[in-house]
XYZ file of N, CA and C in Angstrom:
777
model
N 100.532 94.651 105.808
C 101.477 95.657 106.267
C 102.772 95.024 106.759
N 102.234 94.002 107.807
C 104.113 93.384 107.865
C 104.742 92.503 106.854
N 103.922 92.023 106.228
C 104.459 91.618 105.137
C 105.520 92.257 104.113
N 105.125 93.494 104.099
C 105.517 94.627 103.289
C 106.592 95.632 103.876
N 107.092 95.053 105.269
C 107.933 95.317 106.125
C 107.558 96.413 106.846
N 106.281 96.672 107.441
C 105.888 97.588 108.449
C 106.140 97.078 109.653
N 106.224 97.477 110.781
C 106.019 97.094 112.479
C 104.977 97.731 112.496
N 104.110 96.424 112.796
C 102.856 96.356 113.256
C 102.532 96.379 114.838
N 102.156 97.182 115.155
C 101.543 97.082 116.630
C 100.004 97.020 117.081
N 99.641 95.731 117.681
C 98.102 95.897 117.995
C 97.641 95.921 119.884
N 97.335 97.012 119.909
C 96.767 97.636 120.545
C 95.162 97.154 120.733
N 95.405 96.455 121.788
C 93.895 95.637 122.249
C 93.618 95.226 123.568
N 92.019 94.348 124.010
C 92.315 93.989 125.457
C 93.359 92.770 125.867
N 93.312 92.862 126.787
C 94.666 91.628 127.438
C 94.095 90.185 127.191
N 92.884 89.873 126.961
C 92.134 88.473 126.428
C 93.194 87.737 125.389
N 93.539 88.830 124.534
C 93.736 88.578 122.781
C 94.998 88.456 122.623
N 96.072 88.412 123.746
C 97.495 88.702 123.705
C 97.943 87.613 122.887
N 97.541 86.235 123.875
C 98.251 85.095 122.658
C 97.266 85.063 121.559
N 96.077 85.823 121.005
C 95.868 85.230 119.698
C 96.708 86.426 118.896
N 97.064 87.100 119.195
C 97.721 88.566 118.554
C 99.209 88.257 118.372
N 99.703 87.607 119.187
C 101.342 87.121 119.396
C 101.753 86.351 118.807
N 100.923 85.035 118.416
C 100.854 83.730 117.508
C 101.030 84.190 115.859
N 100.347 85.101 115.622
C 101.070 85.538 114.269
C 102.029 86.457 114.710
N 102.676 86.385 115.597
C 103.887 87.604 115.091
C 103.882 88.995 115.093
N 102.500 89.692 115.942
C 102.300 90.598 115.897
C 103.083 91.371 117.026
N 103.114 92.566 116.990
C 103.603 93.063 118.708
C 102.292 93.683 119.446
N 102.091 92.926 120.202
C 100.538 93.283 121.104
C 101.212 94.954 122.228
N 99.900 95.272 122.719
C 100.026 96.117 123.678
C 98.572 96.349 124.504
N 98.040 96.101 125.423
C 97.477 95.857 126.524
C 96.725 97.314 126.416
N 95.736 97.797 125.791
C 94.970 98.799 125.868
C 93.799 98.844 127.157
N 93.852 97.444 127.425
C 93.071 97.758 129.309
C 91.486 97.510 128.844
N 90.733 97.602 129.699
C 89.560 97.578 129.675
C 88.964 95.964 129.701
N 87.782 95.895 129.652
C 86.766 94.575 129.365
C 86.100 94.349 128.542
N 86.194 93.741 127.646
C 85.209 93.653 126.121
C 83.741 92.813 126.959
N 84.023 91.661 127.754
C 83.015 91.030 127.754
C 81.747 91.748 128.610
N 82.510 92.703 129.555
C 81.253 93.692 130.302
C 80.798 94.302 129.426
N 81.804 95.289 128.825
C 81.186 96.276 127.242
C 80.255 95.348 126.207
N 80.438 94.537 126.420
C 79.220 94.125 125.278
C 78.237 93.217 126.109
N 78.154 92.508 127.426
C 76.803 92.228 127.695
C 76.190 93.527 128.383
N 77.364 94.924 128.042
C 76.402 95.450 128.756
C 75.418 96.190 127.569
N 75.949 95.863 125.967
C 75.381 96.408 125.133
C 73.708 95.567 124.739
N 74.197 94.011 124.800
C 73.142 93.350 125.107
C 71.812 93.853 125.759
N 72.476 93.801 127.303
C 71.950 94.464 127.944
C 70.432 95.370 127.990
N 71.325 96.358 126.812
C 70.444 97.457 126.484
C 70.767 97.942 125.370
N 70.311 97.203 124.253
C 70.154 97.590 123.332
C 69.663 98.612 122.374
N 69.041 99.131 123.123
C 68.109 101.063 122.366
C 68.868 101.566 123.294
N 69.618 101.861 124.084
C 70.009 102.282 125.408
C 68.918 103.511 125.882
N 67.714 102.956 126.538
C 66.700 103.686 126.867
C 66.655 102.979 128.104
N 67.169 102.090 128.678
C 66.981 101.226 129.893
C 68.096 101.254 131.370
N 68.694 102.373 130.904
C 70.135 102.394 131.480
C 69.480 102.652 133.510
N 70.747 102.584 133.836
C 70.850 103.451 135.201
C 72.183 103.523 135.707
N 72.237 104.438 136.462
C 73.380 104.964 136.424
C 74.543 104.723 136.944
N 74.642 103.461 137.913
C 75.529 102.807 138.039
C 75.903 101.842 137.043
N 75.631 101.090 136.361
C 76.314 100.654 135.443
C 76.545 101.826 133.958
N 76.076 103.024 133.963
C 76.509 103.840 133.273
C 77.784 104.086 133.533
N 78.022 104.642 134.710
C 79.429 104.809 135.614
C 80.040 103.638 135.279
N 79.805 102.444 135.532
C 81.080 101.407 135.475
C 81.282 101.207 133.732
N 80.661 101.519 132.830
C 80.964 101.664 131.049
C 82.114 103.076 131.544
N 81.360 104.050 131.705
C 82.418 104.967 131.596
C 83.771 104.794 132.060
N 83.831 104.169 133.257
C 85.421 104.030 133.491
C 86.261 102.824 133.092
N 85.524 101.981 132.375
C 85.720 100.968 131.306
C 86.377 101.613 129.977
N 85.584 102.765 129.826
C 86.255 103.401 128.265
C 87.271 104.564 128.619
N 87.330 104.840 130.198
C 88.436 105.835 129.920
C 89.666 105.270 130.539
N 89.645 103.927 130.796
C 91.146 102.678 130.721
C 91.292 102.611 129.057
N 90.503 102.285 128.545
C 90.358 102.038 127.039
C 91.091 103.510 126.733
N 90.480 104.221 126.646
C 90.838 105.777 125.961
C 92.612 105.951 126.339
N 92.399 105.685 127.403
C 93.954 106.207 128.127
C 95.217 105.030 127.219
N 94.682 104.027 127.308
C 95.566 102.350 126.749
C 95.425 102.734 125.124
N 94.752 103.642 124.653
C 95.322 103.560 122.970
C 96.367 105.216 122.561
N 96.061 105.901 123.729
C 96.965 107.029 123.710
C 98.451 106.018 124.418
N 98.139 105.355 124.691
C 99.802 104.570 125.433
C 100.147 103.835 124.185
N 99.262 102.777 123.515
C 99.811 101.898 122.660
C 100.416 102.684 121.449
N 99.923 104.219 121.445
C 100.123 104.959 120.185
C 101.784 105.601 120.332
N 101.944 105.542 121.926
C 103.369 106.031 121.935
C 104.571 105.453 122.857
N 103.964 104.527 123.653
C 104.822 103.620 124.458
C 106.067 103.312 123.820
N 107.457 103.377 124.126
C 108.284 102.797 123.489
C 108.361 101.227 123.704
N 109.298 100.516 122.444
C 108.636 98.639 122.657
C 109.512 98.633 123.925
N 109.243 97.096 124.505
C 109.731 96.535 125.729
C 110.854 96.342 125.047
N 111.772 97.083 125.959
C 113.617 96.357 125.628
C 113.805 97.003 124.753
N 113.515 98.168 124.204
C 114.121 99.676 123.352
C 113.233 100.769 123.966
N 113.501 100.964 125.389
C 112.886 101.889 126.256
C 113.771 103.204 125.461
N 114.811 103.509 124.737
C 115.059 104.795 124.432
C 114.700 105.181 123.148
N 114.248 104.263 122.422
C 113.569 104.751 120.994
C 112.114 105.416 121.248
N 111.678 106.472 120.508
C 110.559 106.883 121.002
C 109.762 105.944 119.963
N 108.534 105.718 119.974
C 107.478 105.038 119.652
C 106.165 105.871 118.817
N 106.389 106.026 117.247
C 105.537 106.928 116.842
C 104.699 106.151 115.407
N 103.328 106.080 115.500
C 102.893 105.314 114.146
C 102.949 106.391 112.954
N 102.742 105.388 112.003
C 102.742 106.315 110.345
C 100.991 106.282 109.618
N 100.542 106.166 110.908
C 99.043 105.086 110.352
C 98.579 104.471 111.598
N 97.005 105.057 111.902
C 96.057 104.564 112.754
C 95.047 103.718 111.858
N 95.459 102.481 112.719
C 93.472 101.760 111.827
C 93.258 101.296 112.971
N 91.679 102.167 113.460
C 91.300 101.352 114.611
C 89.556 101.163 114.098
N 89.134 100.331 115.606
C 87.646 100.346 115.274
C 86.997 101.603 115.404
N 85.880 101.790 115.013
C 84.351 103.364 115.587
C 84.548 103.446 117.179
N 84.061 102.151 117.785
C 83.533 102.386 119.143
C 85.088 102.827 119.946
N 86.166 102.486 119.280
C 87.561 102.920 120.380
C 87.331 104.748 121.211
N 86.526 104.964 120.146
C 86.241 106.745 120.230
C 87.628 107.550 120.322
N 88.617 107.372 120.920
C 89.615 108.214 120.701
C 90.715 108.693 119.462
N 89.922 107.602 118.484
C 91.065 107.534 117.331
C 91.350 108.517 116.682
N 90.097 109.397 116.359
C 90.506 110.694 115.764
C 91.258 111.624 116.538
N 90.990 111.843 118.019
C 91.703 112.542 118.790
C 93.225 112.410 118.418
N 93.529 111.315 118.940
C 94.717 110.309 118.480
C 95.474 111.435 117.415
N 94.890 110.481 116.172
C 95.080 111.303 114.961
C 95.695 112.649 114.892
N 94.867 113.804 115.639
C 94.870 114.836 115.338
C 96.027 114.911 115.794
N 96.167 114.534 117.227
C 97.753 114.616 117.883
C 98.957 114.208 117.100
N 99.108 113.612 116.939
C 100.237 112.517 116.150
C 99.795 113.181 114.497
N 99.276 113.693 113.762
C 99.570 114.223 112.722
C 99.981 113.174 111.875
N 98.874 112.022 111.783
C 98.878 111.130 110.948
C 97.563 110.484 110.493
N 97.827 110.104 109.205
C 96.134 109.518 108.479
C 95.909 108.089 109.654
N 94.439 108.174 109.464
C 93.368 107.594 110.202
C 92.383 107.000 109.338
N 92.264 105.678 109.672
C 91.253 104.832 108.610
C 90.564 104.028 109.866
N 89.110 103.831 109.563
C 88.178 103.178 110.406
C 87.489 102.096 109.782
N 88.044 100.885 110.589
C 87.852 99.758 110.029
C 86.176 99.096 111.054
N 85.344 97.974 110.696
C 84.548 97.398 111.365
C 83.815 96.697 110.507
N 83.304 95.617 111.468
C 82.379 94.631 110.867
C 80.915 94.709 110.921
N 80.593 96.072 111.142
C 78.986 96.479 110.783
C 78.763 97.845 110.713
N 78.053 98.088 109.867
C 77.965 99.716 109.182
C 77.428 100.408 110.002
N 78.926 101.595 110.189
C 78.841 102.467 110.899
C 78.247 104.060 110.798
N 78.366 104.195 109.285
C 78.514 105.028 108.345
C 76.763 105.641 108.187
N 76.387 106.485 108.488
C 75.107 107.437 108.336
C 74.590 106.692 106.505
N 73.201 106.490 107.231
C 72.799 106.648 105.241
C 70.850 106.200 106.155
N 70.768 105.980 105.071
C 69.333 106.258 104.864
C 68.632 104.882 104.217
N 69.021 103.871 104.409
C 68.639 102.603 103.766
C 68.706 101.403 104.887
N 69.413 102.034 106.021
C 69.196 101.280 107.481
C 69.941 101.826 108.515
N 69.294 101.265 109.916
C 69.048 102.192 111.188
C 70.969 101.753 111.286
N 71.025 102.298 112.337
C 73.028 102.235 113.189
C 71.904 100.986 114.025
N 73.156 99.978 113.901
C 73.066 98.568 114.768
C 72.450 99.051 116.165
N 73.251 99.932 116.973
C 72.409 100.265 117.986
C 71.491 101.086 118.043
N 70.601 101.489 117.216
C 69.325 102.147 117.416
C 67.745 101.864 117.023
N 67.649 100.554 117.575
C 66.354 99.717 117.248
C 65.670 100.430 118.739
N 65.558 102.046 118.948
C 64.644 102.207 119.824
C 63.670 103.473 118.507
N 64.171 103.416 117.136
C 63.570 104.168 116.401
C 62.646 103.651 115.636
N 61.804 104.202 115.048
C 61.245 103.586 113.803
C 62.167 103.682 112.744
N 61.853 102.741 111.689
C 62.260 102.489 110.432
C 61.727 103.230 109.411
N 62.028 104.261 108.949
C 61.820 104.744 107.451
C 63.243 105.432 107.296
N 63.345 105.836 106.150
C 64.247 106.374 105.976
C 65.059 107.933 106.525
N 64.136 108.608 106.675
C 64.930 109.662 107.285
C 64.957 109.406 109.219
N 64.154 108.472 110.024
C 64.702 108.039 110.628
C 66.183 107.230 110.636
N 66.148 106.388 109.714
C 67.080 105.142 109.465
C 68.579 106.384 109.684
N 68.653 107.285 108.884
C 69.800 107.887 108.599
C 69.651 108.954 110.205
N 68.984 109.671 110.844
C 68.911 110.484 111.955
C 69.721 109.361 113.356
N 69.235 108.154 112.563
C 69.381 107.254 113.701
C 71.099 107.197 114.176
N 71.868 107.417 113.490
C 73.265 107.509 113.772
C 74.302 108.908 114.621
N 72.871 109.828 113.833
C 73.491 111.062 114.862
C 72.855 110.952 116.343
N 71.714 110.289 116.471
C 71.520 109.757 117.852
C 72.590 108.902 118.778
N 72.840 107.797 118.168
C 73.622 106.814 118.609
C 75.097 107.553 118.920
N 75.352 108.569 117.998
C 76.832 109.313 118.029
C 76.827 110.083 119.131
N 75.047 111.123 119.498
C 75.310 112.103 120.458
C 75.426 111.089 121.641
N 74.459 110.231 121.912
C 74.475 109.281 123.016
C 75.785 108.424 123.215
N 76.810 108.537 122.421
C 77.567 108.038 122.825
C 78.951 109.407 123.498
N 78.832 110.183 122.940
C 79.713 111.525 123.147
C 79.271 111.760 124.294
N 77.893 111.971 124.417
C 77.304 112.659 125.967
C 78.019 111.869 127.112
N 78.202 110.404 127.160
C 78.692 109.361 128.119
C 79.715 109.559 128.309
N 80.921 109.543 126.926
C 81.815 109.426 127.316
C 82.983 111.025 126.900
N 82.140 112.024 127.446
C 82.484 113.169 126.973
C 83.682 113.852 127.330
N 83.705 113.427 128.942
C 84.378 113.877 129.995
C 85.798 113.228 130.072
N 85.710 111.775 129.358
C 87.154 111.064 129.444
C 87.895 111.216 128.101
N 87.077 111.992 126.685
C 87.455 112.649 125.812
C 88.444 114.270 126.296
N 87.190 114.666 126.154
C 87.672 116.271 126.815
C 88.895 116.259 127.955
N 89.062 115.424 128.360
C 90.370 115.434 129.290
C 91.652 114.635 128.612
N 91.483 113.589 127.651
C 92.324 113.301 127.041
C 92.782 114.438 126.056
N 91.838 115.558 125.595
C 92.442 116.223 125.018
C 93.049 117.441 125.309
N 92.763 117.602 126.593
C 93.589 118.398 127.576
C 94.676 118.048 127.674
N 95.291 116.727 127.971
C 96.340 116.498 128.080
C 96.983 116.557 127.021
N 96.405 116.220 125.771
C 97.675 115.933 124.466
C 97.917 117.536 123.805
N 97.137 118.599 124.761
C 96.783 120.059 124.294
C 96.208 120.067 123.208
N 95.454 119.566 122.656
C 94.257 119.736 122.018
C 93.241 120.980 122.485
N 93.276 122.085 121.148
C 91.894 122.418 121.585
C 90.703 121.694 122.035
N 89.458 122.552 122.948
C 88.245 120.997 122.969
C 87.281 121.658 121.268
N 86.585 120.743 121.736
C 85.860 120.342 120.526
C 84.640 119.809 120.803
N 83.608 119.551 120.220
C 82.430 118.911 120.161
C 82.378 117.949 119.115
N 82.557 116.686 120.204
C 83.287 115.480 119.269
C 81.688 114.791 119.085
N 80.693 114.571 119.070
C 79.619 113.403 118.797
C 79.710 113.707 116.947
N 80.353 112.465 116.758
C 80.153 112.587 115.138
C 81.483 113.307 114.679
N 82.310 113.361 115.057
C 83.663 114.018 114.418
C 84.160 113.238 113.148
N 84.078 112.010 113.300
C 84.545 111.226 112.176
C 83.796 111.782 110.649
N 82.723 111.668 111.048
C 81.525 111.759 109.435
C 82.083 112.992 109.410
N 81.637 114.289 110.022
C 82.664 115.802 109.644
C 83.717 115.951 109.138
N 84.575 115.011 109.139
C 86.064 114.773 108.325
C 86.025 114.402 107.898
N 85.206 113.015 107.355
C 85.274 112.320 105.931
C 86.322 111.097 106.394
N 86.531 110.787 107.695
C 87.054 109.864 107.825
C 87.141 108.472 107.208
N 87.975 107.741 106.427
C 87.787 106.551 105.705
C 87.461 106.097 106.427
N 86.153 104.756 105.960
C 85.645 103.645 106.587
C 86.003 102.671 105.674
N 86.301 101.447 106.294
C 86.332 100.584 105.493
C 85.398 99.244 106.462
N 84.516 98.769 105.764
C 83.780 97.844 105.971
C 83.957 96.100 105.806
N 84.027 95.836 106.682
C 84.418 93.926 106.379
C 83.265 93.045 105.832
N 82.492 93.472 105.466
C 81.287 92.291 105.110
C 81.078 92.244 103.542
N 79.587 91.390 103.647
C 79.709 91.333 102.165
C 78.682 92.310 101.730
N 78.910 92.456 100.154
C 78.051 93.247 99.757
C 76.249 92.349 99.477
N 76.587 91.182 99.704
C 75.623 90.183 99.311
C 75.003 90.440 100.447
N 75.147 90.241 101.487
C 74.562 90.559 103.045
C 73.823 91.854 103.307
N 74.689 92.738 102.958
C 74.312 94.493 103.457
C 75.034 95.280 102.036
N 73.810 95.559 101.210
C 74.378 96.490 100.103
C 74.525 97.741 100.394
N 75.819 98.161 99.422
C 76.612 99.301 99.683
C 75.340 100.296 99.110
N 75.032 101.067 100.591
C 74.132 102.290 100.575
C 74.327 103.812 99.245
N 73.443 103.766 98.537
C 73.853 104.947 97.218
C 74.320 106.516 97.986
N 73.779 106.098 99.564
C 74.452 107.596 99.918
C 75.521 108.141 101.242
N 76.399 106.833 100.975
C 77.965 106.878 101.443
C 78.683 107.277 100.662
N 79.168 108.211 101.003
C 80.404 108.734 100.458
C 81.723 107.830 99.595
N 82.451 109.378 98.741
C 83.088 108.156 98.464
C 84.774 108.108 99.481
N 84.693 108.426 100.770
C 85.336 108.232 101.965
C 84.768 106.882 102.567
N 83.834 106.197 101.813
C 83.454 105.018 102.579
C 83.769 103.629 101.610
N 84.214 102.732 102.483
C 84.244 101.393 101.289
C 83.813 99.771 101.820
N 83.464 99.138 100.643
C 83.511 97.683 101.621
C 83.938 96.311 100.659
N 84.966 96.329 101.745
C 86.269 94.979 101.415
C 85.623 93.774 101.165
N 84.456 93.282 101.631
C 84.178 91.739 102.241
C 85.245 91.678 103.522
N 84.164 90.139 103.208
C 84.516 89.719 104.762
C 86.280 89.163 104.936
N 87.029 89.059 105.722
C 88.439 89.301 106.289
C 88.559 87.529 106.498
N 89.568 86.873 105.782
C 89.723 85.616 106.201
C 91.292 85.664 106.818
N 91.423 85.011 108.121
C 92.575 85.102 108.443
C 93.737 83.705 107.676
N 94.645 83.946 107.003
C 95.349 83.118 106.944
C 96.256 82.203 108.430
N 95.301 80.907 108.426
C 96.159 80.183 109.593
C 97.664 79.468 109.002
N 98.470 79.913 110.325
C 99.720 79.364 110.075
C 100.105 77.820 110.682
N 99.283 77.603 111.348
C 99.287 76.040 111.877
C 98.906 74.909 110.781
N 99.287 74.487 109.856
C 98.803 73.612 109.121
C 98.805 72.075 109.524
N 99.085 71.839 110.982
C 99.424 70.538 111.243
C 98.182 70.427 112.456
N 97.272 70.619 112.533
C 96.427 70.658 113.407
C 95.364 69.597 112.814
N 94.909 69.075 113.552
C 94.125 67.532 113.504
C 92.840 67.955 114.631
N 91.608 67.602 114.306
C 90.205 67.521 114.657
C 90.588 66.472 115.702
N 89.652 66.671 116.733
C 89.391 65.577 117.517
C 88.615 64.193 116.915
N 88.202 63.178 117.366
C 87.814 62.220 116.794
C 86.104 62.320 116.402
N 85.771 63.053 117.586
C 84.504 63.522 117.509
C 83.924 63.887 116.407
N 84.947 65.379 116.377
C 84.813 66.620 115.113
C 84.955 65.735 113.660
N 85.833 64.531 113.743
C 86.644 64.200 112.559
C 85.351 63.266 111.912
N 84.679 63.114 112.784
C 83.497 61.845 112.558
C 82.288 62.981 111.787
N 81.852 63.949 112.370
C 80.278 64.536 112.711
C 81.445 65.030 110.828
N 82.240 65.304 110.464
C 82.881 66.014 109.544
C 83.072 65.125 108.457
N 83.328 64.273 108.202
C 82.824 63.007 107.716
C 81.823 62.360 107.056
N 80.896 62.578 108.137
C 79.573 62.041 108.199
C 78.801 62.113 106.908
N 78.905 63.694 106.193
C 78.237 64.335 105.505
C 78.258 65.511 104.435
N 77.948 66.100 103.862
C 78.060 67.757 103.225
C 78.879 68.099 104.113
N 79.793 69.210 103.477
C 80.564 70.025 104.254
C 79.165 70.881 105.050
N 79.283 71.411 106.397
C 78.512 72.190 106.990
C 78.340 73.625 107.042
N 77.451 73.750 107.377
C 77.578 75.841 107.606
C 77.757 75.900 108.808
N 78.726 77.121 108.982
C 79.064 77.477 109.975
C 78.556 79.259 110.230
N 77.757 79.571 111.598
C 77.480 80.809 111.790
C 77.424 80.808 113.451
N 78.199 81.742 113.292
C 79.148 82.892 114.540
C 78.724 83.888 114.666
N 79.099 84.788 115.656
C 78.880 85.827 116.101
C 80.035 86.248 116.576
N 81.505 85.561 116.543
C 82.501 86.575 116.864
C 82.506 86.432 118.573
N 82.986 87.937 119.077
C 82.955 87.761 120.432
C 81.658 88.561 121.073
N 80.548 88.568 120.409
C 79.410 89.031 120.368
C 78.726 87.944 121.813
N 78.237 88.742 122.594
C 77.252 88.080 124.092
C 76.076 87.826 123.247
N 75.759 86.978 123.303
C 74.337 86.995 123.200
C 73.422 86.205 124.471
N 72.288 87.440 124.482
C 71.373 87.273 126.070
C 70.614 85.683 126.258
N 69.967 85.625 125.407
C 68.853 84.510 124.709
C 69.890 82.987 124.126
N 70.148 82.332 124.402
C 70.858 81.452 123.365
C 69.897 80.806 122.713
N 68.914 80.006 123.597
C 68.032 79.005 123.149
C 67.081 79.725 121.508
N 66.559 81.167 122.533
C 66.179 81.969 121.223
C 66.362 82.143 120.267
N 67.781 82.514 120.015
C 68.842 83.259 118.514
C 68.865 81.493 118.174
N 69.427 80.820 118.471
C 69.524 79.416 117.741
C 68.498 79.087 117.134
N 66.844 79.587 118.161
C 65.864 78.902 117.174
C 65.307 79.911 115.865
N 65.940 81.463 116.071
C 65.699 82.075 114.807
C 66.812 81.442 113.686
N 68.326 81.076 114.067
C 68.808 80.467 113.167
C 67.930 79.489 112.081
N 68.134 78.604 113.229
C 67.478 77.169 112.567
C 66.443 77.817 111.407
N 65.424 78.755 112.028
C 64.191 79.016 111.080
C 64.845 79.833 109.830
N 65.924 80.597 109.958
C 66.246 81.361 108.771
C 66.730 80.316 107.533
N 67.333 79.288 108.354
C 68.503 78.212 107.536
C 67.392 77.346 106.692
N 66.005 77.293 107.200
C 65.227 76.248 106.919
C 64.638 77.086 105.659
N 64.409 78.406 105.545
C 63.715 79.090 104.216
C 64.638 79.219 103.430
């Protein structure tokens, strides 16, 4: 898109400013905590384990979040405080939850981007709902669960955002799939095959390589040695993913890498 001469604006937490700024992007401070939001997903993974104080502290985690992408969507930039500030095009993640709201306001297309299938089908469960069984008409029910359980939480910092932008209300758990909202998926098809009963509002890119602009960057002596040494290596990440267990997940690695 900026390539192609768009102004790009990314709208994220305050962690990511200099990795967002370093290419050239124009950041904007959408608020919140990724690293609580996700050990607290850790946490509780079927979310059958909750209580209600840290329910409360997610919720007012996502309605800084909610409030910081209705700002990034119209803030004018720093140092052209009199231009108003309007996109031509939302691409955000699923979990932001306000994007369609967004959308509706601003009277512009909406595409939903992510790196694990979000999208209802019947060939596997929604990432967060390993409190179900596995067959298939579970597998696919399992997303309108995960959708109501997530609407029910954060219902109240919806419904008031859409008070303010005068939005009729609505009964948002699952609004996206009701519209046919584009998804677009980052992985591979080699990993997670494209399900026969996604729409054709759904797609998947592969996985996203960032072009680095630093080409003068040098390994430590360490890195330059163990790199050296041998075969090029595999490398497997998790992103900015918590994980509870380290010792654990490393030793399911190892065992997956070894078959």
């Amino acid at each position: 898109l900026q390539q192609a001469g768009h102004r790009v604006r990314i709208g994220t937490h305050e962690m990511f400013q200099e990795f967002v700024e370093q290419y050239g992007f124009e950041f904007f401070n959408i608020g919140g905590d990724p690293k609580r939001l996700l050990a607290f997903v850790v946490k509780h993974p079927n979310m059958m384990t909750l209580n209600m104080g840290e329910v409360q502290e997610q919720q007012d985690i996502m309605e800084e979040v909610i409030d910081g992408t209705w700002r990034a969507c119209t803030t004018p930039r720093v140092g052209d405080p009199e231009t108003p500030y309007r996109p031509d095009v939302i691409v955000a993640n699923p979990p932001t939850l306000s994007h369609v709201h967004l959308a509706e306001k601003l009277c512009v297309p909406l595409q939903l981007w992510f790196t694990m299938p979000w999208s209802p089908t019947k060939h596997y469960q929604h990432p967060f709902a390993n409190m179900m069984p596995e067959y298939r008409s579970a597998n696919k029910a399992s997303y309108g669960v995960v959708d109501q359980l997530t609407w029910v939480g954060n219902q109240a910092s919806l419904r008031r955002l859409r008070q303010r932008l005068g939005l009729p209300d609505v009964e948002g758990a699952g609004l996206q799939h009701r519209l046919a909202v584009p998804h677009v998926y980052c992985f591979s098809e080699n990993l997670v095959p494209f399900p026969s009963d996604w729409g054709h509002h759904v797609d998947v890119c592969g996985f996203l390589n960032l072009k680095q602009t630093d080409e003068t960057y040098v390994p430590d002596e360490d890195l330059k040695a163990f790199l050296d040494a041998g075969d090029p290596p595999v490398y497997i990440g998790f992103g900015s993913i918590v994980v509870k267990d380290k010792k654990k997940l490393t030793e399911k690695l190892l065992r997956a890498v070894e078959r």
